[in-house]
Amino acid sequence: CERQCLNRDACVALEFYLAGQHTQTGTNCKLIEDSYDVDNRFPESPIASFIQKYKYMARPQHTITISGLLFPNTVYNTYCSAEDPATGVHSNWTAITATFQTART
């Protein structure tokens, strides 16, 4: 359900039902398109258990300043790693090595 929402530009939020189902779609996943009011939450339900998530797009930082002393005519290698703020999961080594950059001062 979450992967489907992330793959669709129009999807701004989702409802995923752990128990029960969405009354209109009859499924355990409902993708919400166009708009989503983050302050509008469903009340607790005695017959359903569900999760509401909304998509928040943020521009990543593209420039990193290294404040240390760089020696002339030296080759520096850099790698990039990221942490998912929701799950705390970090990039795996395959993803990190794919970001390899090299530069000579």
PDB file of C-alpha atoms in Angstrom:
ATOM      1  CA  CYS A   1       0.000   0.000   0.000  1.00  0.00           C
ATOM      2  CA  GLU A   2       2.767   2.425   0.954  1.00  0.00           C
ATOM      3  CA  ARG A   3       4.866   1.479  -2.077  1.00  0.00           C
ATOM      4  CA  GLN A   4       1.879   2.103  -4.373  1.00  0.00           C
ATOM      5  CA  CYS A   5       1.406   5.554  -2.874  1.00  0.00           C
ATOM      6  CA  LEU A   6       5.096   6.418  -3.207  1.00  0.00           C
ATOM      7  CA  ASN A   7       5.053   5.365  -6.877  1.00  0.00           C
ATOM      8  CA  ARG A   8       2.102   7.640  -7.736  1.00  0.00           C
ATOM      9  CA  ASP A   9       2.699  11.397  -7.900  1.00  0.00           C
ATOM     10  CA  ALA A  10      -0.998  12.132  -7.309  1.00  0.00           C
ATOM     11  CA  CYS A  11      -1.094  10.121  -4.066  1.00  0.00           C
ATOM     12  CA  VAL A  12      -0.762  12.436  -1.075  1.00  0.00           C
ATOM     13  CA  ALA A  13      -1.807  10.046   1.710  1.00  0.00           C
ATOM     14  CA  LEU A  14      -2.954   6.518   2.454  1.00  0.00           C
ATOM     15  CA  GLU A  15      -5.065   4.537   4.862  1.00  0.00           C
ATOM     16  CA  PHE A  16      -3.898   0.993   5.604  1.00  0.00           C
ATOM     17  CA  TYR A  17      -6.192  -1.293   7.569  1.00  0.00           C
ATOM     18  CA  LEU A  18      -4.527  -3.842   9.854  1.00  0.00           C
ATOM     19  CA  ALA A  19      -7.974  -5.154  10.807  1.00  0.00           C
ATOM     20  CA  GLY A  20     -11.195  -4.461   8.965  1.00  0.00           C
ATOM     21  CA  GLN A  21     -11.466  -2.743   5.604  1.00  0.00           C
ATOM     22  CA  HIS A  22     -12.249   0.604   4.040  1.00  0.00           C
ATOM     23  CA  THR A  23     -16.026   0.954   3.723  1.00  0.00           C
ATOM     24  CA  GLN A  24     -15.965   2.493   0.212  1.00  0.00           C
ATOM     25  CA  THR A  25     -13.275   0.387  -1.476  1.00  0.00           C
ATOM     26  CA  GLY A  26     -13.770  -2.892   0.403  1.00  0.00           C
ATOM     27  CA  THR A  27      -9.973  -3.275   0.589  1.00  0.00           C
ATOM     28  CA  ASN A  28      -7.382  -2.835   3.321  1.00  0.00           C
ATOM     29  CA  CYS A  29      -5.666   0.009   1.436  1.00  0.00           C
ATOM     30  CA  LYS A  30      -7.018   3.339   0.253  1.00  0.00           C
ATOM     31  CA  LEU A  31      -4.846   5.807  -1.640  1.00  0.00           C
ATOM     32  CA  ILE A  32      -5.853   9.444  -1.180  1.00  0.00           C
ATOM     33  CA  GLU A  33      -5.227  11.819  -4.070  1.00  0.00           C
ATOM     34  CA  ASP A  34      -5.329  15.614  -4.525  1.00  0.00           C
ATOM     35  CA  SER A  35      -5.480  16.878  -0.920  1.00  0.00           C
ATOM     36  CA  TYR A  36      -5.236  15.674   2.654  1.00  0.00           C
ATOM     37  CA  ASP A  37      -5.901  17.597   5.852  1.00  0.00           C
ATOM     38  CA  VAL A  38      -3.371  16.340   8.409  1.00  0.00           C
ATOM     39  CA  ASP A  39      -5.535  17.685  11.248  1.00  0.00           C
ATOM     40  CA  ASN A  40      -8.578  15.642  10.147  1.00  0.00           C
ATOM     41  CA  ARG A  41      -8.206  12.255  11.874  1.00  0.00           C
ATOM     42  CA  PHE A  42     -10.748   9.466  12.140  1.00  0.00           C
ATOM     43  CA  PRO A  43     -12.044   8.692  15.628  1.00  0.00           C
ATOM     44  CA  GLU A  44     -11.109   5.398  17.286  1.00  0.00           C
ATOM     45  CA  SER A  45     -13.015   2.402  15.931  1.00  0.00           C
ATOM     46  CA  PRO A  46     -14.038  -0.736  17.860  1.00  0.00           C
ATOM     47  CA  ILE A  47     -14.118  -2.828  14.634  1.00  0.00           C
ATOM     48  CA  ALA A  48     -11.091  -1.583  12.665  1.00  0.00           C
ATOM     49  CA  SER A  49      -7.421  -0.961  13.217  1.00  0.00           C
ATOM     50  CA  PHE A  50      -5.836   1.279  10.621  1.00  0.00           C
ATOM     51  CA  ILE A  51      -2.897   3.557   9.913  1.00  0.00           C
ATOM     52  CA  GLN A  52      -3.093   6.931   8.192  1.00  0.00           C
ATOM     53  CA  LYS A  53       0.061   8.295   6.567  1.00  0.00           C
ATOM     54  CA  TYR A  54       0.633  11.340   4.435  1.00  0.00           C
ATOM     55  CA  LYS A  55       3.428  12.087   2.001  1.00  0.00           C
ATOM     56  CA  TYR A  56       5.796  14.922   2.824  1.00  0.00           C
ATOM     57  CA  MET A  57       8.284  15.796   0.119  1.00  0.00           C
ATOM     58  CA  ALA A  58      11.456  17.615   1.173  1.00  0.00           C
ATOM     59  CA  ARG A  59      14.329  18.810  -0.978  1.00  0.00           C
ATOM     60  CA  PRO A  60      17.533  17.002  -0.002  1.00  0.00           C
ATOM     61  CA  GLN A  61      20.671  18.934   0.812  1.00  0.00           C
ATOM     62  CA  HIS A  62      23.048  18.795  -2.164  1.00  0.00           C
ATOM     63  CA  THR A  63      26.019  20.718  -0.793  1.00  0.00           C
ATOM     64  CA  ILE A  64      28.114  19.601   2.126  1.00  0.00           C
ATOM     65  CA  THR A  65      30.934  21.781   3.408  1.00  0.00           C
ATOM     66  CA  ILE A  66      34.010  20.084   4.805  1.00  0.00           C
ATOM     67  CA  SER A  67      35.482  22.471   7.349  1.00  0.00           C
ATOM     68  CA  GLY A  68      38.721  20.532   7.827  1.00  0.00           C
ATOM     69  CA  LEU A  69      42.116  21.256   6.323  1.00  0.00           C
ATOM     70  CA  LEU A  70      42.443  19.786   2.814  1.00  0.00           C
ATOM     71  CA  PHE A  71      45.962  19.227   1.519  1.00  0.00           C
ATOM     72  CA  PRO A  72      46.825  20.286  -2.042  1.00  0.00           C
ATOM     73  CA  ASN A  73      47.152  17.654  -4.789  1.00  0.00           C
ATOM     74  CA  THR A  74      45.444  15.015  -2.633  1.00  0.00           C
ATOM     75  CA  VAL A  75      42.678  12.674  -3.814  1.00  0.00           C
ATOM     76  CA  TYR A  76      39.637  12.581  -1.527  1.00  0.00           C
ATOM     77  CA  ASN A  77      36.874   9.982  -1.759  1.00  0.00           C
ATOM     78  CA  THR A  78      33.396  10.642  -0.404  1.00  0.00           C
ATOM     79  CA  TYR A  79      30.358   8.465   0.168  1.00  0.00           C
ATOM     80  CA  CYS A  80      26.800   9.356   1.096  1.00  0.00           C
ATOM     81  CA  SER A  81      24.548   7.601   3.592  1.00  0.00           C
ATOM     82  CA  ALA A  82      21.013   8.454   4.675  1.00  0.00           C
ATOM     83  CA  GLU A  83      18.774   7.635   7.610  1.00  0.00           C
ATOM     84  CA  ASP A  84      15.008   7.253   7.278  1.00  0.00           C
ATOM     85  CA  PRO A  85      13.592   9.545   9.991  1.00  0.00           C
ATOM     86  CA  ALA A  86      10.475   7.393  10.368  1.00  0.00           C
ATOM     87  CA  THR A  87      12.114   3.973  10.761  1.00  0.00           C
ATOM     88  CA  GLY A  88      15.696   4.844  11.731  1.00  0.00           C
ATOM     89  CA  VAL A  89      16.986   2.471   9.027  1.00  0.00           C
ATOM     90  CA  HIS A  90      20.256   3.520   7.365  1.00  0.00           C
ATOM     91  CA  SER A  91      21.498   3.011   3.801  1.00  0.00           C
ATOM     92  CA  ASN A  92      22.981  -0.408   3.103  1.00  0.00           C
ATOM     93  CA  TRP A  93      26.556  -0.766   1.832  1.00  0.00           C
ATOM     94  CA  THR A  94      25.439  -1.343  -1.773  1.00  0.00           C
ATOM     95  CA  ALA A  95      23.549   1.976  -1.786  1.00  0.00           C
ATOM     96  CA  ILE A  96      26.429   3.789  -0.073  1.00  0.00           C
ATOM     97  CA  THR A  97      29.078   2.603  -2.543  1.00  0.00           C
ATOM     98  CA  ALA A  98      26.834   3.691  -5.436  1.00  0.00           C
ATOM     99  CA  THR A  99      27.288   7.304  -4.247  1.00  0.00           C
ATOM    100  CA  PHE A 100      31.096   7.156  -4.467  1.00  0.00           C
ATOM    101  CA  GLN A 101      32.631  10.479  -5.565  1.00  0.00           C
ATOM    102  CA  THR A 102      36.268  11.371  -5.920  1.00  0.00           C
ATOM    103  CA  ALA A 103      37.986  14.749  -6.236  1.00  0.00           C
ATOM    104  CA  ARG A 104      41.547  16.083  -6.251  1.00  0.00           C
ATOM    105  CA  THR A 105      42.371  19.331  -4.484  1.00  0.00           C
TER     106      THR A 105
END
